[in-house]
Amino acid sequence: MASEFDLIRRYFRQATAPRDDVVLGIGDDCALLQIPAGQQLAVSMDTLVAGRHFVPEVNPVDLGHKALAVNLSDLAAMGATPAWATLSLTLPAADAAWQTWLTHLMHGFCTLASTHQVQLIGGDTTRGPLSITVQAHGYVPPGQALRRAGAQVGDMIYVSGTLGDAGLALSTQQGRYQPTTAAAQATLQARLDRPVPRIALGCALRQVAHAAIDISDGLGADLQHLCTESGVGAQIQAAQLPVSAPVHTYLQQTDDWQLPVSAGDDYELLFTAARTSQSQIQQIAHKLALPITCIGEITAATALSMTLPNGSSCPLGTGYDHFARSNLNRG
Amino acid sequence: MASEFDLIRRYFRQATAPRDDVVLGIGDDCALLQIPAGQQLAVSMDTLVAGRHFVPEVNPVDLGHKALAVNLSDLAAMGATPAWATLSLTLPAADAAWQTWLTHLMHGFCTLASTHQVQLIGGDTTRGPLSITVQAHGYVPPGQALRRAGAQVGDMIYVSGTLGDAGLALSTQQGRYQPTTAAAQATLQARLDRPVPRIALGCALRQVAHAAIDISDGLGADLQHLCTESGVGAQIQAAQLPVSAPVHTYLQQTDDWQLPVSAGDDYELLFTAARTSQSQIQQIAHKLALPITCIGEITAATALSMTLPNGSSCPLGTGYDHFARSNLNRG
């Protein structure tokens, strides 16, 4: 059976390309990093647990991607540029089957890492119930980080991409929904399995957005976090929520607005900006070829409400909570 | 049932005293840190899994201490000064019993954190099989980090404190040994449950030691790591190994030298230094009121061997491996 040290050597040591700011990577008691002058460090840590955040039979390539992606998404939400990651992996065994699984996991992890010039600098491997903890580290110029606090009354509220795709993929996976086409099902599943951290958008918003958060728990819950930290409220227009064609079809079939509002795992950016920034934001959207949609407005009243297409109003749901519910696949 | 957000707010947000270099702590997508000019960052991540690194019925105060201590020990082994920690906690439930447990865990964690001015800056809470992942971050002046590589032929090999206490406590806990007195048993158990990271020693050794590592896997295994990275070998004198009174009694009873050599979890520092540094090292020992013992010498031959008190020689064991064996309580 391969030893812990063999595993580390084999899969982790040269997994990612070296960076100039890494003085010492994997293989000593600590990694050593040289932070460039004039940069602040942003760090985020997330754990994915088998049976909770992913099904045990998940494709390990996807899981490796996702474990890093959810952390890079947090960097994106701060406007930070990714730099390095640490990875702690708890595996049930180290036999040949798990070594193959690990190879695939690292393939997914490292492919995404190389897209963003992220170096894997350290971590741990232990035996136990399957789970993955990643910490991502990035840079942001002092004073330019996008915080949750900072939204101002009258700000417009924006989201990138589309909402509810991952949630609908989960419903499909759990047999509660069947998309109309195989292509739609594949599109949704890819959104659940391989979220795209909006790094370029986060960086572009540094001097534009007043407040930002990534949507991991669901639009309602994450907008609530942003509003609570900012001491404001929000009014959302359901008809303006950006949805993909499969989710549009689902909404026509079910009128279930909870899906785009409460489903998590979208990993899109939710941010607010001054009304006067509208054209600048559309330029960013154009440049990044990424839809950015205005979905409502920040209000002085601290409640969160949504106007439905029929003109009625409802409070916004507060989404997913790891301890209050037990759904799979939400970050 | 308390939500994830409630848990974070209640136990983590103001758990530790604020530091000047923390721009933004817990509560946003990322923590933001301002690294002082002229310092490199050292980071280390370790996971403790229930049933593997600790028994589920462990005192949570001890577990909180240990989860941080094993990471601070890695900083110590690099000669780094601790600064911040992140904590990812996977809990089976969030009911009243687990909330009490969590309060105790955080008490142990934060008491040790405050000893070293460590601020808890972020992390994650998820539901699942009990485990704890901590990443510790510290500072070290450029070029002064203590690495595993760097041991030179003719260097003297030193260890701090005593060896084998945690291993004997584990044997006791598993019913394989009974210390002669209750006091001895308590002393051993404290060494297993509440290891003391040798931070001050690591810092004092910055310009003295040629190479260093902390003893988590066992003297033999960790000396092997150091020698492999340095491209050297080592000759150890069993009679010089520093042991506590209970371990001394055990050795007299059993002649089992594998205990101080192969048992892990000691979290003492193992380092090498030039023969000419001997008096300087004894001054450090005196100043820190911490025994530092010369146990052997670095050799050109890359093998590791130990001379037993009877004059015979044996190869040094390679200690604990998380995937090759299944003992509890070794980092």
PDB file of C-alpha atoms in Angstrom, chain A residues 72-294:
ATOM      1  CA  LEU A  72     -11.432  30.778  -6.222  1.00  0.00           C
ATOM      2  CA  SER A  73     -15.005  32.039  -6.369  1.00  0.00           C
ATOM      3  CA  ASP A  74     -14.501  33.557  -2.912  1.00  0.00           C
ATOM      4  CA  LEU A  75     -11.348  35.287  -4.160  1.00  0.00           C
ATOM      5  CA  ALA A  76     -13.334  36.565  -7.171  1.00  0.00           C
ATOM      6  CA  ALA A  77     -15.966  37.981  -4.832  1.00  0.00           C
ATOM      7  CA  MET A  78     -13.215  39.998  -3.092  1.00  0.00           C
ATOM      8  CA  GLY A  79     -11.694  41.190  -6.379  1.00  0.00           C
ATOM      9  CA  ALA A  80      -8.520  39.212  -5.636  1.00  0.00           C
ATOM     10  CA  THR A  81      -6.110  37.652  -8.146  1.00  0.00           C
ATOM     11  CA  PRO A  82      -5.431  33.984  -7.271  1.00  0.00           C
ATOM     12  CA  ALA A  83      -1.901  32.912  -6.349  1.00  0.00           C
ATOM     13  CA  TRP A  84      -1.633  29.653  -4.374  1.00  0.00           C
ATOM     14  CA  ALA A  85      -3.707  26.872  -2.820  1.00  0.00           C
ATOM     15  CA  THR A  86      -3.337  24.333  -0.037  1.00  0.00           C
ATOM     16  CA  LEU A  87      -5.229  21.033  -0.134  1.00  0.00           C
ATOM     17  CA  SER A  88      -6.123  18.664   2.679  1.00  0.00           C
ATOM     18  CA  LEU A  89      -7.512  15.382   1.473  1.00  0.00           C
ATOM     19  CA  THR A  90      -9.091  12.703   3.639  1.00  0.00           C
ATOM     20  CA  LEU A  91      -9.349   9.419   1.728  1.00  0.00           C
ATOM     21  CA  PRO A  92     -10.956   6.115   2.823  1.00  0.00           C
ATOM     22  CA  ALA A  93      -7.986   4.122   1.487  1.00  0.00           C
ATOM     23  CA  ALA A  94      -4.850   4.336  -0.615  1.00  0.00           C
ATOM     24  CA  ASP A  95      -5.265   1.188  -2.723  1.00  0.00           C
ATOM     25  CA  ALA A  96      -4.956   1.111  -6.512  1.00  0.00           C
ATOM     26  CA  ALA A  97      -8.566   2.193  -7.051  1.00  0.00           C
ATOM     27  CA  TRP A  98      -8.138   5.221  -4.808  1.00  0.00           C
ATOM     28  CA  GLN A  99      -4.837   6.085  -6.418  1.00  0.00           C
ATOM     29  CA  THR A 100      -6.589   6.177  -9.792  1.00  0.00           C
ATOM     30  CA  TRP A 101      -9.331   8.279  -8.232  1.00  0.00           C
ATOM     31  CA  LEU A 102      -6.698  10.617  -6.802  1.00  0.00           C
ATOM     32  CA  THR A 103      -5.002  10.970 -10.189  1.00  0.00           C
ATOM     33  CA  HIS A 104      -8.318  12.079 -11.659  1.00  0.00           C
ATOM     34  CA  LEU A 105      -9.048  14.416  -8.770  1.00  0.00           C
ATOM     35  CA  MET A 106      -5.680  16.096  -9.175  1.00  0.00           C
ATOM     36  CA  HIS A 107      -6.205  16.358 -12.927  1.00  0.00           C
ATOM     37  CA  GLY A 108      -9.371  18.387 -12.362  1.00  0.00           C
ATOM     38  CA  PHE A 109      -7.766  20.435  -9.612  1.00  0.00           C
ATOM     39  CA  CYS A 110      -4.577  21.202 -11.527  1.00  0.00           C
ATOM     40  CA  THR A 111      -6.287  22.007 -14.819  1.00  0.00           C
ATOM     41  CA  LEU A 112      -8.266  24.757 -13.125  1.00  0.00           C
ATOM     42  CA  ALA A 113      -5.207  25.807 -11.111  1.00  0.00           C
ATOM     43  CA  SER A 114      -3.136  26.265 -14.246  1.00  0.00           C
ATOM     44  CA  THR A 115      -5.900  28.362 -15.844  1.00  0.00           C
ATOM     45  CA  HIS A 116      -5.415  30.867 -13.042  1.00  0.00           C
ATOM     46  CA  GLN A 117      -1.654  30.412 -12.463  1.00  0.00           C
ATOM     47  CA  VAL A 118      -2.344  28.904  -9.033  1.00  0.00           C
ATOM     48  CA  GLN A 119       0.444  26.877  -7.436  1.00  0.00           C
ATOM     49  CA  LEU A 120      -0.355  24.076  -4.993  1.00  0.00           C
ATOM     50  CA  ILE A 121       2.013  24.815  -2.113  1.00  0.00           C
ATOM     51  CA  GLY A 122       1.045  22.439   0.675  1.00  0.00           C
ATOM     52  CA  GLY A 123      -1.557  20.468   2.517  1.00  0.00           C
ATOM     53  CA  ASP A 124      -2.160  17.152   4.185  1.00  0.00           C
ATOM     54  CA  THR A 125      -3.338  13.634   3.372  1.00  0.00           C
ATOM     55  CA  THR A 126      -5.104  11.563   5.999  1.00  0.00           C
ATOM     56  CA  ARG A 127      -7.236   8.452   6.007  1.00  0.00           C
ATOM     57  CA  GLY A 128     -10.881   8.718   6.935  1.00  0.00           C
ATOM     58  CA  PRO A 129     -14.312   9.551   5.529  1.00  0.00           C
ATOM     59  CA  LEU A 130     -13.882  11.234   2.125  1.00  0.00           C
ATOM     60  CA  SER A 131     -13.592  15.011   2.287  1.00  0.00           C
ATOM     61  CA  ILE A 132     -11.569  17.800   0.709  1.00  0.00           C
ATOM     62  CA  THR A 133     -10.531  21.092   2.271  1.00  0.00           C
ATOM     63  CA  VAL A 134      -8.932  23.768   0.115  1.00  0.00           C
ATOM     64  CA  GLN A 135      -7.573  27.151   1.094  1.00  0.00           C
ATOM     65  CA  ALA A 136      -7.053  29.632  -1.730  1.00  0.00           C
ATOM     66  CA  HIS A 137      -4.767  32.651  -1.447  1.00  0.00           C
ATOM     67  CA  GLY A 138      -4.786  35.711  -3.675  1.00  0.00           C
ATOM     68  CA  TYR A 139      -3.682  39.314  -3.957  1.00  0.00           C
ATOM     69  CA  VAL A 140      -5.619  42.546  -3.938  1.00  0.00           C
ATOM     70  CA  PRO A 141      -4.274  46.117  -3.857  1.00  0.00           C
ATOM     71  CA  PRO A 142      -4.878  47.804  -0.469  1.00  0.00           C
ATOM     72  CA  GLY A 143      -8.271  49.472  -0.240  1.00  0.00           C
ATOM     73  CA  GLN A 144      -9.576  47.850  -3.415  1.00  0.00           C
ATOM     74  CA  ALA A 145     -11.052  44.623  -2.045  1.00  0.00           C
ATOM     75  CA  LEU A 146     -14.765  44.133  -2.694  1.00  0.00           C
ATOM     76  CA  ARG A 147     -16.488  43.617   0.616  1.00  0.00           C
ATOM     77  CA  ARG A 148     -19.995  42.579   1.544  1.00  0.00           C
ATOM     78  CA  ALA A 149     -20.365  45.827   3.437  1.00  0.00           C
ATOM     79  CA  GLY A 150     -20.502  48.921   1.245  1.00  0.00           C
ATOM     80  CA  ALA A 151     -23.822  48.687  -0.620  1.00  0.00           C
ATOM     81  CA  GLN A 152     -25.542  52.078  -0.691  1.00  0.00           C
ATOM     82  CA  VAL A 153     -29.213  52.961  -0.876  1.00  0.00           C
ATOM     83  CA  GLY A 154     -30.071  53.493  -4.545  1.00  0.00           C
ATOM     84  CA  ASP A 155     -27.341  51.143  -5.810  1.00  0.00           C
ATOM     85  CA  MET A 156     -28.353  48.854  -8.608  1.00  0.00           C
ATOM     86  CA  ILE A 157     -27.983  45.120  -7.904  1.00  0.00           C
ATOM     87  CA  TYR A 158     -26.293  42.942 -10.522  1.00  0.00           C
ATOM     88  CA  VAL A 159     -25.578  39.263 -11.032  1.00  0.00           C
ATOM     89  CA  SER A 160     -23.257  37.608 -13.526  1.00  0.00           C
ATOM     90  CA  GLY A 161     -24.284  34.624 -15.667  1.00  0.00           C
ATOM     91  CA  THR A 162     -27.499  32.761 -14.933  1.00  0.00           C
ATOM     92  CA  LEU A 163     -29.198  31.558 -11.763  1.00  0.00           C
ATOM     93  CA  GLY A 164     -30.687  28.204 -10.801  1.00  0.00           C
ATOM     94  CA  ASP A 165     -28.827  25.949 -13.232  1.00  0.00           C
ATOM     95  CA  ALA A 166     -26.956  24.027 -10.545  1.00  0.00           C
ATOM     96  CA  GLY A 167     -30.131  23.744  -8.476  1.00  0.00           C
ATOM     97  CA  LEU A 168     -32.061  22.309 -11.412  1.00  0.00           C
ATOM     98  CA  ALA A 169     -29.232  19.865 -12.128  1.00  0.00           C
ATOM     99  CA  LEU A 170     -29.499  18.698  -8.530  1.00  0.00           C
ATOM    100  CA  SER A 171     -33.277  18.235  -8.873  1.00  0.00           C
ATOM    101  CA  THR A 172     -32.609  16.210 -12.018  1.00  0.00           C
ATOM    102  CA  GLN A 173     -29.938  14.131 -10.326  1.00  0.00           C
ATOM    103  CA  GLN A 174     -32.337  13.409  -7.483  1.00  0.00           C
ATOM    104  CA  GLY A 175     -35.123  12.364  -9.892  1.00  0.00           C
ATOM    105  CA  ARG A 176     -37.385  15.299  -9.075  1.00  0.00           C
ATOM    106  CA  TYR A 177     -37.186  16.854 -12.533  1.00  0.00           C
ATOM    107  CA  GLN A 178     -36.456  15.801 -16.093  1.00  0.00           C
ATOM    108  CA  PRO A 179     -35.126  18.412 -18.533  1.00  0.00           C
ATOM    109  CA  THR A 180     -36.785  18.377 -21.951  1.00  0.00           C
ATOM    110  CA  THR A 181     -33.589  17.491 -23.844  1.00  0.00           C
ATOM    111  CA  ALA A 182     -30.375  15.605 -23.179  1.00  0.00           C
ATOM    112  CA  ALA A 183     -28.427  18.694 -24.205  1.00  0.00           C
ATOM    113  CA  ALA A 184     -30.237  20.773 -21.583  1.00  0.00           C
ATOM    114  CA  GLN A 185     -29.500  18.139 -18.967  1.00  0.00           C
ATOM    115  CA  ALA A 186     -25.794  18.131 -19.876  1.00  0.00           C
ATOM    116  CA  THR A 187     -25.637  21.929 -19.734  1.00  0.00           C
ATOM    117  CA  LEU A 188     -27.208  21.980 -16.278  1.00  0.00           C
ATOM    118  CA  GLN A 189     -25.009  19.170 -14.987  1.00  0.00           C
ATOM    119  CA  ALA A 190     -21.867  20.986 -16.139  1.00  0.00           C
ATOM    120  CA  ARG A 191     -22.994  24.059 -14.215  1.00  0.00           C
ATOM    121  CA  LEU A 192     -23.362  21.955 -11.057  1.00  0.00           C
ATOM    122  CA  ASP A 193     -20.153  19.965 -11.493  1.00  0.00           C
ATOM    123  CA  ARG A 194     -17.778  22.528 -12.953  1.00  0.00           C
ATOM    124  CA  PRO A 195     -18.616  26.025 -11.729  1.00  0.00           C
ATOM    125  CA  VAL A 196     -16.544  28.809 -13.293  1.00  0.00           C
ATOM    126  CA  PRO A 197     -15.030  31.187 -10.726  1.00  0.00           C
ATOM    127  CA  ARG A 198     -15.588  34.737 -12.000  1.00  0.00           C
ATOM    128  CA  ILE A 199     -12.011  35.874 -11.393  1.00  0.00           C
ATOM    129  CA  ALA A 200     -11.709  38.327 -14.291  1.00  0.00           C
ATOM    130  CA  LEU A 201     -15.034  39.914 -13.368  1.00  0.00           C
ATOM    131  CA  GLY A 202     -14.028  40.320  -9.722  1.00  0.00           C
ATOM    132  CA  CYS A 203     -10.806  42.069 -10.703  1.00  0.00           C
ATOM    133  CA  ALA A 204     -12.625  44.310 -13.217  1.00  0.00           C
ATOM    134  CA  LEU A 205     -15.120  45.369 -10.536  1.00  0.00           C
ATOM    135  CA  ARG A 206     -12.462  46.520  -8.035  1.00  0.00           C
ATOM    136  CA  GLN A 207     -13.080  50.224  -8.494  1.00  0.00           C
ATOM    137  CA  VAL A 208     -16.643  49.915  -9.729  1.00  0.00           C
ATOM    138  CA  ALA A 209     -18.669  47.791  -7.306  1.00  0.00           C
ATOM    139  CA  HIS A 210     -19.661  49.066  -3.866  1.00  0.00           C
ATOM    140  CA  ALA A 211     -20.184  45.580  -2.420  1.00  0.00           C
ATOM    141  CA  ALA A 212     -19.920  42.012  -3.693  1.00  0.00           C
ATOM    142  CA  ILE A 213     -20.434  38.372  -2.702  1.00  0.00           C
ATOM    143  CA  ASP A 214     -20.436  35.099  -4.615  1.00  0.00           C
ATOM    144  CA  ILE A 215     -23.659  33.131  -4.800  1.00  0.00           C
ATOM    145  CA  SER A 216     -22.938  29.839  -3.074  1.00  0.00           C
ATOM    146  CA  ASP A 217     -25.892  29.566  -0.687  1.00  0.00           C
ATOM    147  CA  GLY A 218     -28.491  31.002  -3.094  1.00  0.00           C
ATOM    148  CA  LEU A 219     -29.362  34.491  -4.301  1.00  0.00           C
ATOM    149  CA  GLY A 220     -31.708  35.194  -1.381  1.00  0.00           C
ATOM    150  CA  ALA A 221     -29.312  34.054   1.327  1.00  0.00           C
ATOM    151  CA  ASP A 222     -26.256  35.720  -0.158  1.00  0.00           C
ATOM    152  CA  LEU A 223     -28.090  38.972  -0.888  1.00  0.00           C
ATOM    153  CA  GLN A 224     -29.186  38.836   2.752  1.00  0.00           C
ATOM    154  CA  HIS A 225     -25.552  38.542   3.885  1.00  0.00           C
ATOM    155  CA  LEU A 226     -24.563  41.491   1.708  1.00  0.00           C
ATOM    156  CA  CYS A 227     -27.486  43.629   2.913  1.00  0.00           C
ATOM    157  CA  THR A 228     -26.967  42.741   6.574  1.00  0.00           C
ATOM    158  CA  GLU A 229     -23.293  43.696   6.408  1.00  0.00           C
ATOM    159  CA  SER A 230     -24.200  46.914   4.563  1.00  0.00           C
ATOM    160  CA  GLY A 231     -27.167  47.814   6.791  1.00  0.00           C
ATOM    161  CA  VAL A 232     -29.557  48.102   3.846  1.00  0.00           C
ATOM    162  CA  GLY A 233     -32.394  46.189   2.146  1.00  0.00           C
ATOM    163  CA  ALA A 234     -33.161  45.162  -1.415  1.00  0.00           C
ATOM    164  CA  GLN A 235     -35.994  45.010  -3.914  1.00  0.00           C
ATOM    165  CA  ILE A 236     -35.604  42.369  -6.646  1.00  0.00           C
ATOM    166  CA  GLN A 237     -37.582  41.984  -9.877  1.00  0.00           C
ATOM    167  CA  ALA A 238     -38.231  38.297 -10.576  1.00  0.00           C
ATOM    168  CA  ALA A 239     -38.792  38.994 -14.277  1.00  0.00           C
ATOM    169  CA  GLN A 240     -35.273  40.362 -14.525  1.00  0.00           C
ATOM    170  CA  LEU A 241     -33.507  37.334 -13.013  1.00  0.00           C
ATOM    171  CA  PRO A 242     -31.151  35.940 -15.666  1.00  0.00           C
ATOM    172  CA  VAL A 243     -31.912  32.294 -16.387  1.00  0.00           C
ATOM    173  CA  SER A 244     -30.707  29.760 -18.948  1.00  0.00           C
ATOM    174  CA  ALA A 245     -33.073  28.240 -21.496  1.00  0.00           C
ATOM    175  CA  PRO A 246     -33.583  25.041 -19.404  1.00  0.00           C
ATOM    176  CA  VAL A 247     -34.414  27.043 -16.282  1.00  0.00           C
ATOM    177  CA  HIS A 248     -36.693  29.312 -18.347  1.00  0.00           C
ATOM    178  CA  THR A 249     -38.566  26.198 -19.504  1.00  0.00           C
ATOM    179  CA  TYR A 250     -38.736  24.948 -15.900  1.00  0.00           C
ATOM    180  CA  LEU A 251     -40.171  28.275 -14.713  1.00  0.00           C
ATOM    181  CA  GLN A 252     -42.809  28.205 -17.445  1.00  0.00           C
ATOM    182  CA  GLN A 253     -43.750  24.672 -16.376  1.00  0.00           C
ATOM    183  CA  THR A 254     -43.761  25.226 -12.630  1.00  0.00           C
ATOM    184  CA  ASP A 255     -43.793  28.958 -11.798  1.00  0.00           C
ATOM    185  CA  ASP A 256     -41.309  27.908  -9.066  1.00  0.00           C
ATOM    186  CA  TRP A 257     -39.365  31.124  -8.457  1.00  0.00           C
ATOM    187  CA  GLN A 258     -37.738  29.568  -5.445  1.00  0.00           C
ATOM    188  CA  LEU A 259     -35.360  27.769  -7.791  1.00  0.00           C
ATOM    189  CA  PRO A 260     -33.359  30.769  -9.063  1.00  0.00           C
ATOM    190  CA  VAL A 261     -33.736  32.525  -5.708  1.00  0.00           C
ATOM    191  CA  SER A 262     -32.915  29.754  -3.237  1.00  0.00           C
ATOM    192  CA  ALA A 263     -30.833  27.176  -5.094  1.00  0.00           C
ATOM    193  CA  GLY A 264     -27.179  27.466  -4.279  1.00  0.00           C
ATOM    194  CA  ASP A 265     -24.006  26.428  -6.052  1.00  0.00           C
ATOM    195  CA  ASP A 266     -24.270  28.973  -8.868  1.00  0.00           C
ATOM    196  CA  TYR A 267     -20.955  30.654  -7.997  1.00  0.00           C
ATOM    197  CA  GLU A 268     -21.929  33.758  -9.902  1.00  0.00           C
ATOM    198  CA  LEU A 269     -21.030  37.190  -8.530  1.00  0.00           C
ATOM    199  CA  LEU A 270     -23.700  39.327  -6.914  1.00  0.00           C
ATOM    200  CA  PHE A 271     -22.708  42.985  -6.582  1.00  0.00           C
ATOM    201  CA  THR A 272     -24.037  46.488  -6.231  1.00  0.00           C
ATOM    202  CA  ALA A 273     -22.874  49.658  -7.937  1.00  0.00           C
ATOM    203  CA  ALA A 274     -23.944  53.257  -8.387  1.00  0.00           C
ATOM    204  CA  ARG A 275     -26.590  53.935 -11.007  1.00  0.00           C
ATOM    205  CA  THR A 276     -23.978  56.024 -12.843  1.00  0.00           C
ATOM    206  CA  SER A 277     -21.759  52.960 -13.334  1.00  0.00           C
ATOM    207  CA  GLN A 278     -24.279  51.251 -15.576  1.00  0.00           C
ATOM    208  CA  SER A 279     -22.485  51.796 -18.894  1.00  0.00           C
ATOM    209  CA  GLN A 280     -19.114  50.896 -17.381  1.00  0.00           C
ATOM    210  CA  ILE A 281     -20.562  47.614 -16.154  1.00  0.00           C
ATOM    211  CA  GLN A 282     -22.001  46.825 -19.563  1.00  0.00           C
ATOM    212  CA  GLN A 283     -18.554  47.482 -21.063  1.00  0.00           C
ATOM    213  CA  ILE A 284     -17.045  44.986 -18.602  1.00  0.00           C
ATOM    214  CA  ALA A 285     -19.728  42.446 -19.525  1.00  0.00           C
ATOM    215  CA  HIS A 286     -18.989  42.959 -23.206  1.00  0.00           C
ATOM    216  CA  LYS A 287     -15.230  42.699 -22.745  1.00  0.00           C
ATOM    217  CA  LEU A 288     -15.511  39.489 -20.681  1.00  0.00           C
ATOM    218  CA  ALA A 289     -18.276  38.037 -22.896  1.00  0.00           C
ATOM    219  CA  LEU A 290     -20.195  37.384 -19.677  1.00  0.00           C
ATOM    220  CA  PRO A 291     -23.814  38.482 -19.190  1.00  0.00           C
ATOM    221  CA  ILE A 292     -24.245  40.890 -16.279  1.00  0.00           C
ATOM    222  CA  THR A 293     -27.846  41.632 -15.403  1.00  0.00           C
ATOM    223  CA  CYS A 294     -29.417  44.299 -13.229  1.00  0.00           C
TER     224      CYS A 294
END
